[in-house]
Coordinates of C-alpha atoms in Angstrom, one line a residue:
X136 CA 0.0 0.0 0.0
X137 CA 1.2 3.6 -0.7
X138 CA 1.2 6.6 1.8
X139 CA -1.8 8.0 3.3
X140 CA -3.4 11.2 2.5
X141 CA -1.4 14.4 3.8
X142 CA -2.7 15.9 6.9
X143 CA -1.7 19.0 7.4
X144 CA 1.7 20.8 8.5
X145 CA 2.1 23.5 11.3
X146 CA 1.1 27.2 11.0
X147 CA 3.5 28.7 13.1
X148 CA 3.0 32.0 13.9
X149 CA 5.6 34.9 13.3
X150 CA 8.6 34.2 14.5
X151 CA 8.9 38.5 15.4
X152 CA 7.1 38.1 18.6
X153 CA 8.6 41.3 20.0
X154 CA 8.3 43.4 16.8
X155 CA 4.9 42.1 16.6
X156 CA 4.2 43.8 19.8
X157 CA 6.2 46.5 19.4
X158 CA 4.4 47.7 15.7
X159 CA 0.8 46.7 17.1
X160 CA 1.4 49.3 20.3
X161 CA 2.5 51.4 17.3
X162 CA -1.1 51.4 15.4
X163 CA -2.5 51.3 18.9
X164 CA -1.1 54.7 19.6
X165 CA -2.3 56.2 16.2
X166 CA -5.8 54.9 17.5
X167 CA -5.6 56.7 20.9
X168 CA -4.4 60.2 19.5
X169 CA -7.4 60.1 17.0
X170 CA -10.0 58.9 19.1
X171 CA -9.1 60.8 21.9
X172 CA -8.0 63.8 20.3
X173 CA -10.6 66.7 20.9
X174 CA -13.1 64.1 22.1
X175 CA -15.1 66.7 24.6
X176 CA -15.8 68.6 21.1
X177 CA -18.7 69.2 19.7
X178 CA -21.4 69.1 22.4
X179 CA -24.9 70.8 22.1
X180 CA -23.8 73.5 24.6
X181 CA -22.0 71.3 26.8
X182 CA -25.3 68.9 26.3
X183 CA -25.1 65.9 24.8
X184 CA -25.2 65.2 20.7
X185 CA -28.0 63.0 18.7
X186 CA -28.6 59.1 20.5
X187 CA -26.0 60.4 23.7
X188 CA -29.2 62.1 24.8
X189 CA -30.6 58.7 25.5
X190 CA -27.1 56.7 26.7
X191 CA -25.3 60.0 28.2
X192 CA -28.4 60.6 30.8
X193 CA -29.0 56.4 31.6
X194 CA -24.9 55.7 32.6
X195 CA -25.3 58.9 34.7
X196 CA -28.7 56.9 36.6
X197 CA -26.5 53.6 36.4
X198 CA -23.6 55.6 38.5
X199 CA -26.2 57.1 40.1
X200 CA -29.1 55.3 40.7
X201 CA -27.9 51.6 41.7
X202 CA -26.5 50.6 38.3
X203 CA -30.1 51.2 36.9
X204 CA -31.4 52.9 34.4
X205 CA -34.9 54.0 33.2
X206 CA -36.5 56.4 30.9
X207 CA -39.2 58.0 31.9
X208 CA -40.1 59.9 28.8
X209 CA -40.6 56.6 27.3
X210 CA -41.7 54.2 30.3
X211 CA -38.9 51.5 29.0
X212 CA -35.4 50.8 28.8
X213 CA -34.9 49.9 24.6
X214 CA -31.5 48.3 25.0
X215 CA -29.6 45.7 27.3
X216 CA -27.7 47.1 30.7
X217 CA -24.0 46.7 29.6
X218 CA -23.7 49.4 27.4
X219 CA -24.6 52.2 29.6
X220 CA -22.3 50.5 32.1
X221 CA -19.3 51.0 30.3
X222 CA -20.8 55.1 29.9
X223 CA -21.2 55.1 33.3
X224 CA -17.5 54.2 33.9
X225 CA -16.3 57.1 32.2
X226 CA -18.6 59.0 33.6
X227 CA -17.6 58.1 37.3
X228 CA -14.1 59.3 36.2
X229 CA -14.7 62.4 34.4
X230 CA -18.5 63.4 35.8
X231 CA -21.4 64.3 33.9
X232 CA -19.5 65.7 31.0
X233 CA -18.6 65.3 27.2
X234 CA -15.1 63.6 28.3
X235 CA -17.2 61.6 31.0
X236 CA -19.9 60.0 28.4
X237 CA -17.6 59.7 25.5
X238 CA -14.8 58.0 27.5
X239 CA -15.5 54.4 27.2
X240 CA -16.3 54.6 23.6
X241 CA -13.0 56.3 23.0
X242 CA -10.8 53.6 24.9
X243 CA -13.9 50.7 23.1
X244 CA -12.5 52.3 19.8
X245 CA -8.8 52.0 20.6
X246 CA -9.2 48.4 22.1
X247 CA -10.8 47.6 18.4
X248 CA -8.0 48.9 16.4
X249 CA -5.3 46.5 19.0
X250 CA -7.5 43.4 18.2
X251 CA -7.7 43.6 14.6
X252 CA -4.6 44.2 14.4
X253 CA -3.7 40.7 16.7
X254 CA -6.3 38.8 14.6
X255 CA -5.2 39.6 11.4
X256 CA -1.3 39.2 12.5
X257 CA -2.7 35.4 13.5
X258 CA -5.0 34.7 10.2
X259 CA -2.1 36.1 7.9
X260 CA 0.9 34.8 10.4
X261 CA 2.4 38.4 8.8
X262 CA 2.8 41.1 11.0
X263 CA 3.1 43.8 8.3
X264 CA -0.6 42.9 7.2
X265 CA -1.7 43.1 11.0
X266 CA -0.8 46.5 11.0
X267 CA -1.9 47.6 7.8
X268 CA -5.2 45.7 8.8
X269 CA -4.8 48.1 12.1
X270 CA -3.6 51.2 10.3
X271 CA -6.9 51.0 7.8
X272 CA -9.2 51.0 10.7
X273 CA -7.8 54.0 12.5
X274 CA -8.6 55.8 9.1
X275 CA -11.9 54.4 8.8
X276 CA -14.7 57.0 9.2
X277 CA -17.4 54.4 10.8
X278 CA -15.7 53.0 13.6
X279 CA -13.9 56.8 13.9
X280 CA -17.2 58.2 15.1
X281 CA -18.6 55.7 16.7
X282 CA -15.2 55.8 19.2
X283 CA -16.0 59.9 19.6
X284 CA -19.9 59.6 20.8
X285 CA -21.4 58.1 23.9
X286 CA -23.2 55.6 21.9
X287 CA -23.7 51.5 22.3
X288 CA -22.4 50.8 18.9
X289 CA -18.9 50.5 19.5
X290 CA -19.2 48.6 22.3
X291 CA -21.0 45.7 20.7
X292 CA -18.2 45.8 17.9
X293 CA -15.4 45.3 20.2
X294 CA -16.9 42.5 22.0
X295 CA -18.0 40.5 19.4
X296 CA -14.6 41.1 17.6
X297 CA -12.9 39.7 21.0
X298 CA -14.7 37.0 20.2
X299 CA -14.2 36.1 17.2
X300 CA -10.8 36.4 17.7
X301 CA -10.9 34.1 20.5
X302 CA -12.1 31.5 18.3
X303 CA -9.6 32.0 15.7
X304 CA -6.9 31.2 18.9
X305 CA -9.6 28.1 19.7
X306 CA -9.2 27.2 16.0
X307 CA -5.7 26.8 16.5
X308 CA -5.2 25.8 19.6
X309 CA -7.4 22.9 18.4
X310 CA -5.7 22.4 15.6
X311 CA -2.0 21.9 17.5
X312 CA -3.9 19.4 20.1
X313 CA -4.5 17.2 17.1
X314 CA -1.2 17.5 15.3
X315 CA -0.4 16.1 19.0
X316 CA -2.8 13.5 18.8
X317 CA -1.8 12.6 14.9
X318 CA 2.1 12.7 16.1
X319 CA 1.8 9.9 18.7
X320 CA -1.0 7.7 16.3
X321 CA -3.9 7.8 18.6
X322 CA -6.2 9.4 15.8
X323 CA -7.5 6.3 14.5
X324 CA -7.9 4.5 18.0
X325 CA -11.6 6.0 17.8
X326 CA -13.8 6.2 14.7
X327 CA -14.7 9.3 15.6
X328 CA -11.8 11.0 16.1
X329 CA -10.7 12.2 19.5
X330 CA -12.4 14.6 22.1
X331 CA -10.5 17.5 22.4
X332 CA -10.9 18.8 26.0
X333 CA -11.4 21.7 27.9
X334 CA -11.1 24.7 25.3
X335 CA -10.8 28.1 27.7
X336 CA -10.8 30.3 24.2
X337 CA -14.0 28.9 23.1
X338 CA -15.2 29.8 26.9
X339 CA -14.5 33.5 26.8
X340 CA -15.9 33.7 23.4
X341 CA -19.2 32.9 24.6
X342 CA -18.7 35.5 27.6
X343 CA -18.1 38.1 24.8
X344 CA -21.0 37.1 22.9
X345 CA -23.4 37.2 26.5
X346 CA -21.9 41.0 26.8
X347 CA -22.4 41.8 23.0
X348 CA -26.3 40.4 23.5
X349 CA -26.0 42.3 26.6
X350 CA -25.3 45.8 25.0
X351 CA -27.7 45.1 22.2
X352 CA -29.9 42.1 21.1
X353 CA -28.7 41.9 17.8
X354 CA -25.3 40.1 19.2
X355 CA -27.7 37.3 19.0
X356 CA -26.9 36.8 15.3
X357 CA -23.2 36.4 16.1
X358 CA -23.6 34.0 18.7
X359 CA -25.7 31.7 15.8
X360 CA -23.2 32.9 13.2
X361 CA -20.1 32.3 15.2
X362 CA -21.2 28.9 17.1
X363 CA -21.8 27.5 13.5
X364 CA -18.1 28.7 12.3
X365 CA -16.6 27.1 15.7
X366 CA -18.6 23.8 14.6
X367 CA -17.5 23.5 11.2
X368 CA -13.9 24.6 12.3
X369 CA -13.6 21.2 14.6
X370 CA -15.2 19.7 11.0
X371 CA -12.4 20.8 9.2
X372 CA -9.9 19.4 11.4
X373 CA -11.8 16.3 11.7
X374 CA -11.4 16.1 8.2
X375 CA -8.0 17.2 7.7
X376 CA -6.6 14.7 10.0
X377 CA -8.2 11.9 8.4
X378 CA -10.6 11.0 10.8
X379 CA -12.6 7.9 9.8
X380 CA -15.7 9.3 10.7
X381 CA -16.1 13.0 11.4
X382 CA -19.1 13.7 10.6
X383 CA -20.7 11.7 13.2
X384 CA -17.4 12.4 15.1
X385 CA -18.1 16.1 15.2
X386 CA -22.0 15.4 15.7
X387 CA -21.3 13.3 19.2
X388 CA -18.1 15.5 20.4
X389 CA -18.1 18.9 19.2
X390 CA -22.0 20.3 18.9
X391 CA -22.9 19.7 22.4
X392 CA -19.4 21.5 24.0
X393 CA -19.9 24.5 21.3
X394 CA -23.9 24.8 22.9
X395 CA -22.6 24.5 26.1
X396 CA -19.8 27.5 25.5
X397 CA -21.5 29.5 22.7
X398 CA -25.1 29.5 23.7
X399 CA -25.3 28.5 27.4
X400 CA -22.4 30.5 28.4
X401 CA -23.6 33.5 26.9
X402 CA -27.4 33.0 28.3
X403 CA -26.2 33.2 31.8
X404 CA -23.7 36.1 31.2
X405 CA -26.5 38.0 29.8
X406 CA -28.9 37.2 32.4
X407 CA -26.0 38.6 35.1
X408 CA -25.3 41.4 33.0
X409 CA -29.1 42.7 34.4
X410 CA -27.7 42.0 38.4
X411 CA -28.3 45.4 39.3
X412 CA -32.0 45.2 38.0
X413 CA -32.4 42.0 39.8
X414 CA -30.9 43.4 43.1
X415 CA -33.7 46.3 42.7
X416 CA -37.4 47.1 43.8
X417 CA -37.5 50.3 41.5
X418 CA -36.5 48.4 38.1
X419 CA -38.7 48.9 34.9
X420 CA -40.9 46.0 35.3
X421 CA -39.2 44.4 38.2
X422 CA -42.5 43.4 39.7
X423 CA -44.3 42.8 36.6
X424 CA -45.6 39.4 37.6
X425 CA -48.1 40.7 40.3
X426 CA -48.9 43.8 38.7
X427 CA -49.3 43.6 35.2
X428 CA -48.9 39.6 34.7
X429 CA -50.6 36.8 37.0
X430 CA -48.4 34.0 39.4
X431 CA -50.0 31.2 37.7
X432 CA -50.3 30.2 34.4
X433 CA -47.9 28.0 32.1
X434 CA -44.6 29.4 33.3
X435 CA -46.0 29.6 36.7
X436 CA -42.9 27.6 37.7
X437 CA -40.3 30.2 36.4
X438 CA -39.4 32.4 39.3
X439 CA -41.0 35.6 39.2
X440 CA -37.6 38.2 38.7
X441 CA -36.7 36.1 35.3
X442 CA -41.0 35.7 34.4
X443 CA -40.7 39.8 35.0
X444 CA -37.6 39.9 32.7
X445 CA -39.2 38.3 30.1
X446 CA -42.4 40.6 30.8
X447 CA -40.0 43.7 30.3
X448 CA -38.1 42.4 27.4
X449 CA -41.1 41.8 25.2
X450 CA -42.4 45.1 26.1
X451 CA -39.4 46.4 24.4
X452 CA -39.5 44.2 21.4
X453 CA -43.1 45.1 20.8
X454 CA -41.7 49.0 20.8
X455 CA -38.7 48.0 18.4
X456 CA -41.1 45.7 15.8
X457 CA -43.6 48.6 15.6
X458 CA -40.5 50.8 14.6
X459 CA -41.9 50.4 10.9
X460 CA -42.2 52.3 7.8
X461 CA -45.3 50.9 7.4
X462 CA -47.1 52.3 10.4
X463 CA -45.5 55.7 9.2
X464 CA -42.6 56.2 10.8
X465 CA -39.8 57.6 9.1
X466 CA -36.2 59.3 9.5
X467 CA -34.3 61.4 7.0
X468 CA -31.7 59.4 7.4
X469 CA -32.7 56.0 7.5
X470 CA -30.8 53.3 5.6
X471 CA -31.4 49.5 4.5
X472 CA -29.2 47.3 4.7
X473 CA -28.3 47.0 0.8
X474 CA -26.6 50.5 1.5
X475 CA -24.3 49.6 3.9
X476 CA -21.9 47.7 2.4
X477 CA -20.8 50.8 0.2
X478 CA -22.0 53.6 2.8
X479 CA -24.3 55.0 0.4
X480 CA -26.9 56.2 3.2
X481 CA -24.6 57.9 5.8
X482 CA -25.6 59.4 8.9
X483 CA -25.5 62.9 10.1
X484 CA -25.2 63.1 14.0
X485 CA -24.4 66.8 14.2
X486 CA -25.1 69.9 12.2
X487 CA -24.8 73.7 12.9
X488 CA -24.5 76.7 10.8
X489 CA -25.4 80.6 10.7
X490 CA -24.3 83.6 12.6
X491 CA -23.4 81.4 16.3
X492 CA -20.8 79.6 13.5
X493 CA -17.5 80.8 13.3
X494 CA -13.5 79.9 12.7
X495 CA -14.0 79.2 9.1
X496 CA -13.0 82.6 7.6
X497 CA -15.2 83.2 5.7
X498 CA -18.7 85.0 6.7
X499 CA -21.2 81.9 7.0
X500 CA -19.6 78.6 8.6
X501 CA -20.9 75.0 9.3
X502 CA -19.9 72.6 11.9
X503 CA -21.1 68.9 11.1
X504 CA -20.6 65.6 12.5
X505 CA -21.6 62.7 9.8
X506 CA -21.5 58.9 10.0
X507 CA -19.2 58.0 7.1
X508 CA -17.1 55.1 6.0
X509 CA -14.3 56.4 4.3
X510 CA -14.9 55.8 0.6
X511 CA -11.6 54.4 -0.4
X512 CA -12.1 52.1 2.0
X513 CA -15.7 50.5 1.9
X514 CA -16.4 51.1 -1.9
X515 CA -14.3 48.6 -2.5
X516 CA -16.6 46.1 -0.5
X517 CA -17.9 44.8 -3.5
X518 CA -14.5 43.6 -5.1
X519 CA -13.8 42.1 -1.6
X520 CA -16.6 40.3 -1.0
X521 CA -16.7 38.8 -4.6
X522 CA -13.1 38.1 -4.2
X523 CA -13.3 36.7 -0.8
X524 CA -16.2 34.2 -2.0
X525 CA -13.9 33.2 -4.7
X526 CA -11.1 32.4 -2.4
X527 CA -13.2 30.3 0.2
X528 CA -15.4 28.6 -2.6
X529 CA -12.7 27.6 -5.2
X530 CA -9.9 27.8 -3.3
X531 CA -11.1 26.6 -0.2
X532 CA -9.6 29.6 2.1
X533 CA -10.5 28.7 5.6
X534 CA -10.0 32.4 6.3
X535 CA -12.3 33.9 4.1
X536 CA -14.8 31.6 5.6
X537 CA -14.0 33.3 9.0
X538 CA -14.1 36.7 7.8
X539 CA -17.1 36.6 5.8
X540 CA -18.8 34.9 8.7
X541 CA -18.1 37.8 11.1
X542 CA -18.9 40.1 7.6
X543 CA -22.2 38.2 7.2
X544 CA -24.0 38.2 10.5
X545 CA -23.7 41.9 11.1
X546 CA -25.4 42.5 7.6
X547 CA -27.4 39.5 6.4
X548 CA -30.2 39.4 9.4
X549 CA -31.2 42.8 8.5
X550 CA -32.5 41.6 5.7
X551 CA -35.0 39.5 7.6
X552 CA -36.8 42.9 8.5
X553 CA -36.6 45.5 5.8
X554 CA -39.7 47.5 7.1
X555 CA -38.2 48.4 10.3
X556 CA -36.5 51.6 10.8
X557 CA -32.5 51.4 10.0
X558 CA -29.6 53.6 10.6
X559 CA -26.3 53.2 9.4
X560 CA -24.9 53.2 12.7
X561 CA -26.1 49.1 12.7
X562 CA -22.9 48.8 10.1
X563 CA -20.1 49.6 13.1
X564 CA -19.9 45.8 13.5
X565 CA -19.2 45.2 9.6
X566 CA -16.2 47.4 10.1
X567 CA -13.9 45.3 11.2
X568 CA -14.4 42.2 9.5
X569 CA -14.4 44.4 6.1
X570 CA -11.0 45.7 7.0
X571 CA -9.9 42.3 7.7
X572 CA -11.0 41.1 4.3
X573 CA -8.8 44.0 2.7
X574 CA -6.1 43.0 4.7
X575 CA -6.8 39.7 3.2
X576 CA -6.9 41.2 0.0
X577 CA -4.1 43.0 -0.4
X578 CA -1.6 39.9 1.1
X579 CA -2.5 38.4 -2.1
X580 CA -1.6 41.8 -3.6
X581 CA 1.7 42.0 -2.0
X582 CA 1.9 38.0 -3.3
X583 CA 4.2 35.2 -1.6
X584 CA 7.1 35.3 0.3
X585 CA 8.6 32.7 -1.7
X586 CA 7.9 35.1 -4.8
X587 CA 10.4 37.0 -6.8
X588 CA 11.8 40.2 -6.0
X589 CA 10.4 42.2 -8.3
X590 CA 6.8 40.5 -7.7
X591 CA 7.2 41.7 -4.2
X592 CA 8.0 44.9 -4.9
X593 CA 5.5 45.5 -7.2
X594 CA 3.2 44.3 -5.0
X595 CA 4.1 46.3 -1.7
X596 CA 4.2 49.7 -4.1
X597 CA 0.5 48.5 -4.7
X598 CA -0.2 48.0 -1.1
X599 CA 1.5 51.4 -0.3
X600 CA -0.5 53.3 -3.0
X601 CA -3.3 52.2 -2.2
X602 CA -2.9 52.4 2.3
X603 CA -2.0 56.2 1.3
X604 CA -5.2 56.8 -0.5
X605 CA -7.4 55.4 2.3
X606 CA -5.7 57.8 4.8
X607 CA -5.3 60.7 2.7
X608 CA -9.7 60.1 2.2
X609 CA -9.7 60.0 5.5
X610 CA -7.9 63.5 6.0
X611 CA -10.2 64.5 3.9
X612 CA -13.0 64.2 5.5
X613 CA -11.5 65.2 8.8
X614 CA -13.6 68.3 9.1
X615 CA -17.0 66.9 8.7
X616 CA -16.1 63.4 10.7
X617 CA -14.9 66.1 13.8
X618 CA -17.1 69.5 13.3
X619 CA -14.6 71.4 12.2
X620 CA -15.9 74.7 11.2
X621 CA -16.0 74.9 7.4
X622 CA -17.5 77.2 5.2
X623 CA -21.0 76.1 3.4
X624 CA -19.3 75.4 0.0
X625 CA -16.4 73.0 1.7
X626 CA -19.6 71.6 3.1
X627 CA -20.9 70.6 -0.2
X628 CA -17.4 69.7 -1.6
X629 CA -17.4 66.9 1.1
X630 CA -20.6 65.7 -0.1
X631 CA -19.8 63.2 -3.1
X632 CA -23.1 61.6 -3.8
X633 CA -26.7 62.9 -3.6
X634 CA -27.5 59.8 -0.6
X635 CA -25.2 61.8 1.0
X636 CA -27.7 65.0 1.4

């Protein structure tokens, strides 16, 4: 008989360990002077700016109040606890002010530059594509804002990004346990391939996906998006290492372990992330069963705080499904989901103009704060995405399956619910996993290591072309990402497309 089938080598990772560190707390700077840079500026005198009138107010009531919120205006809380938390931190440091409710989002942002710049160092095993992967989303407008205003957005992005990083580590991790396994010849002493044990990564991924859920509900698609990526990642290596039967192998091992961490785990962090509402007699809906629900019933064996949560949480479904443009309600800037990949439908958070405007030299100024993704950046989606399914379908890329998995749950739900109000501000998730697909990208650009000179030259002078025009886009639009005063016609210059208006 000839040789078995290959199984795979090692992927060692870069072997510049301390240059690795050394260029990501590089990029990670760069984050921290832009995001923090002017970041009590612009404020609606000294008030808070668009949404920040809803967060700012609830993380000074969770500092405040017993680490709950409410909102009396409305009679509901629309949003999960953890968000306002991490608002409430910065406020406890810097007090009810801009600095104080923009803060967290800030040090969010900078924390989301570091990690992409980590996961793509580890997808890539190149740390010059890490930090071009890092460098491209300090320059990208989206996650730019979002890092300047006391908003939940950002929050959500960095902890389902932590995530899946910490899957792509459990995919490895994984991965070397079976090399192990495969190196002493104990992979065929089961048909089903062996278990493969306690897997700490995969257990703090589903703690990052309980506090994503737990700043906003739509972390739920990552949790069914990611926990079917983990799955198919034990699959592959199933496969790979020749396992006689790994199908049924992954079936019996690997799906009840990923409920257990990726759907279980996250459950009970969410439930805990609402501790402080538990703890309380004043909570919206704390006492719902009593007062606006009966003891018995069906459920009557559910203990009344969690028969109360559930009480309060549909209440603030039913507010968010009757969000609809059918039942009239509109915004000027609302966006659908077909928009996003491209930024077509931007949002503006802040506008001012007339006599109250100056610094612009000129007699009329305008100070604006808009919700862009920097052009040069996300209008290449398209290519990406087509390129990316190319690469994973023909080729078999295991890290475009990743990438567009992370890509596709924080776009492809939406479409589930087109006549619900939508804001662009839903795409701060996307950012991250559409910067990791350019980084992707352009390593094919830059082409092999093993490649000839003047292929890798040609290639990196591509790279560097194209790195420069992203950042000089994003200088660019500087003035209307930051309210810079500018006068009424460098308003319009900045204004490329008529969705923009």
């Amino acid at each position: 008989m000839g040789p078995g089938p290959l199984v795979p080598g090692p992927e060692p990772l870069p072997g510049d360990r301390a240059r690795g560190w050394i260029v990501t707390a590089f990029v990670t700077a760069l984050a921290a002077i832009t995001r923090f840079t002017m970041l009590n500026y612009p404020t609606d005198a000294k008030t808070p700016v668009f949404d920040e009138k809803h967060y700012a107010p609830q993380g000074w009531q969770v500092l405040t109040g017993g680490w709950i919120e409410d909102n009396p205006g409305y009679g509901l809380v629309v949003h999960p606890p953890v968000g306002k938390q991490m608002i409430a931190l910065g406020e406890a440091l810097f007090g009810y002010t801009a600095w104080g409710w923009r803060f967290s989002a800030a040090a969010a942002g900078v924390v989301l530059v570091l990690l992409v710049v980590r996961i793509v160092r580890r997808l890539t095993r190149s740390t010059m594509l890490g930090a071009i992967a890092g460098l491209l989303l300090v320059v990208d407008g989206v996650t730019f804002v979002s890092s300047r205003l006391g908003m939940l957005d950002i929050f959500q992005a960095v902890f389902v990004v932590a995530a899946f990083g910490c899957l792509i580590v459990d995919r490895d991790d994984v991965r070397s346990r079976m090399a192990k396994v495969h190196a002493e010849g104990r992979v065929l002493d089961s048909v089903w391939g062996p278990r493969f044990g306690v897997r700490w990564w995969r257990f703090g991924a589903g703690i990052l996906l309980g506090l994503a859920v737990g700043t906003k509900w739509s972390g739920l698609y990552f949790i069914a998006f990611f926990g079917l990526m983990s799955v198919a990642f034990d699959l592959a290596t199933r496969r790979a290492y020749r396992v006689q039967r790994p199908w049924i192998g992954t079936a019996l091992r690997d799906i009840g372990p990923a409920l257990y961490a990726l759907v279980l785990v996250p459950l009970g962090v969410y439930l805990s992330t609402y501790w402080a509402w538990f703890a309380s007699e004043t909570g919206v809906y704390r006492h719902a069963v009593g007062s606006r629900i009966g003891h018995d019933g069906m459920f009557s064996f559910v203990p009344d705080a969690l028969r109360s949560l559930w009480y309060y949480s549909a209440s603030v479904l039913e507010f968010h499904s009757g969000l609809t443009n059918s039942a009239g309600n509109q915004h000027p800037w609302e966006s659908k989901p077909w928009t996003w990949p491209m930024g077509l439908r931007p949002m503006l958070y802040y506008f001012a103009d007339g006599e109250r405007i100056s610094g612009c030299d000129a007699e009329q100024c305008v100070k604006a704060v808009m919700l862009i993704g920097t052009p040069a950046l996300w209008w290449v989606s398209v290519p990406v995405l087509g390129w990316g399914l190319w690469q994973l379908l023909v080729r078999r890329d295991w890290r475009w399956a990743a990438v567009l998995t992370g890509y596709g749950a924080g776009i492809l739900p939406w479409f589930a619910s087109l006549d619900r109000q939508m804001y662009y501000f839903y795409a701060v998730p996307m950012a991250p996993f559409l910067v990791m697909g350019v980084a992707l990208v352009l390593g094919d650009i830059l082409g092999s290591p093993h490649a000839s000179t003047e292929r890798r030259t040609t290639g990196l002078l591509v790279v560097c072309l194209y790195v420069g025009l992203v950042i000089a886009n994003f200088v660019w639009l500087w003035p209307i990402l930051t309210a810079l005063p500018i006068t009424p016609e460098h308003w319009n210059d900045q204004l490329w497309l008529p969705s923009w208006r």
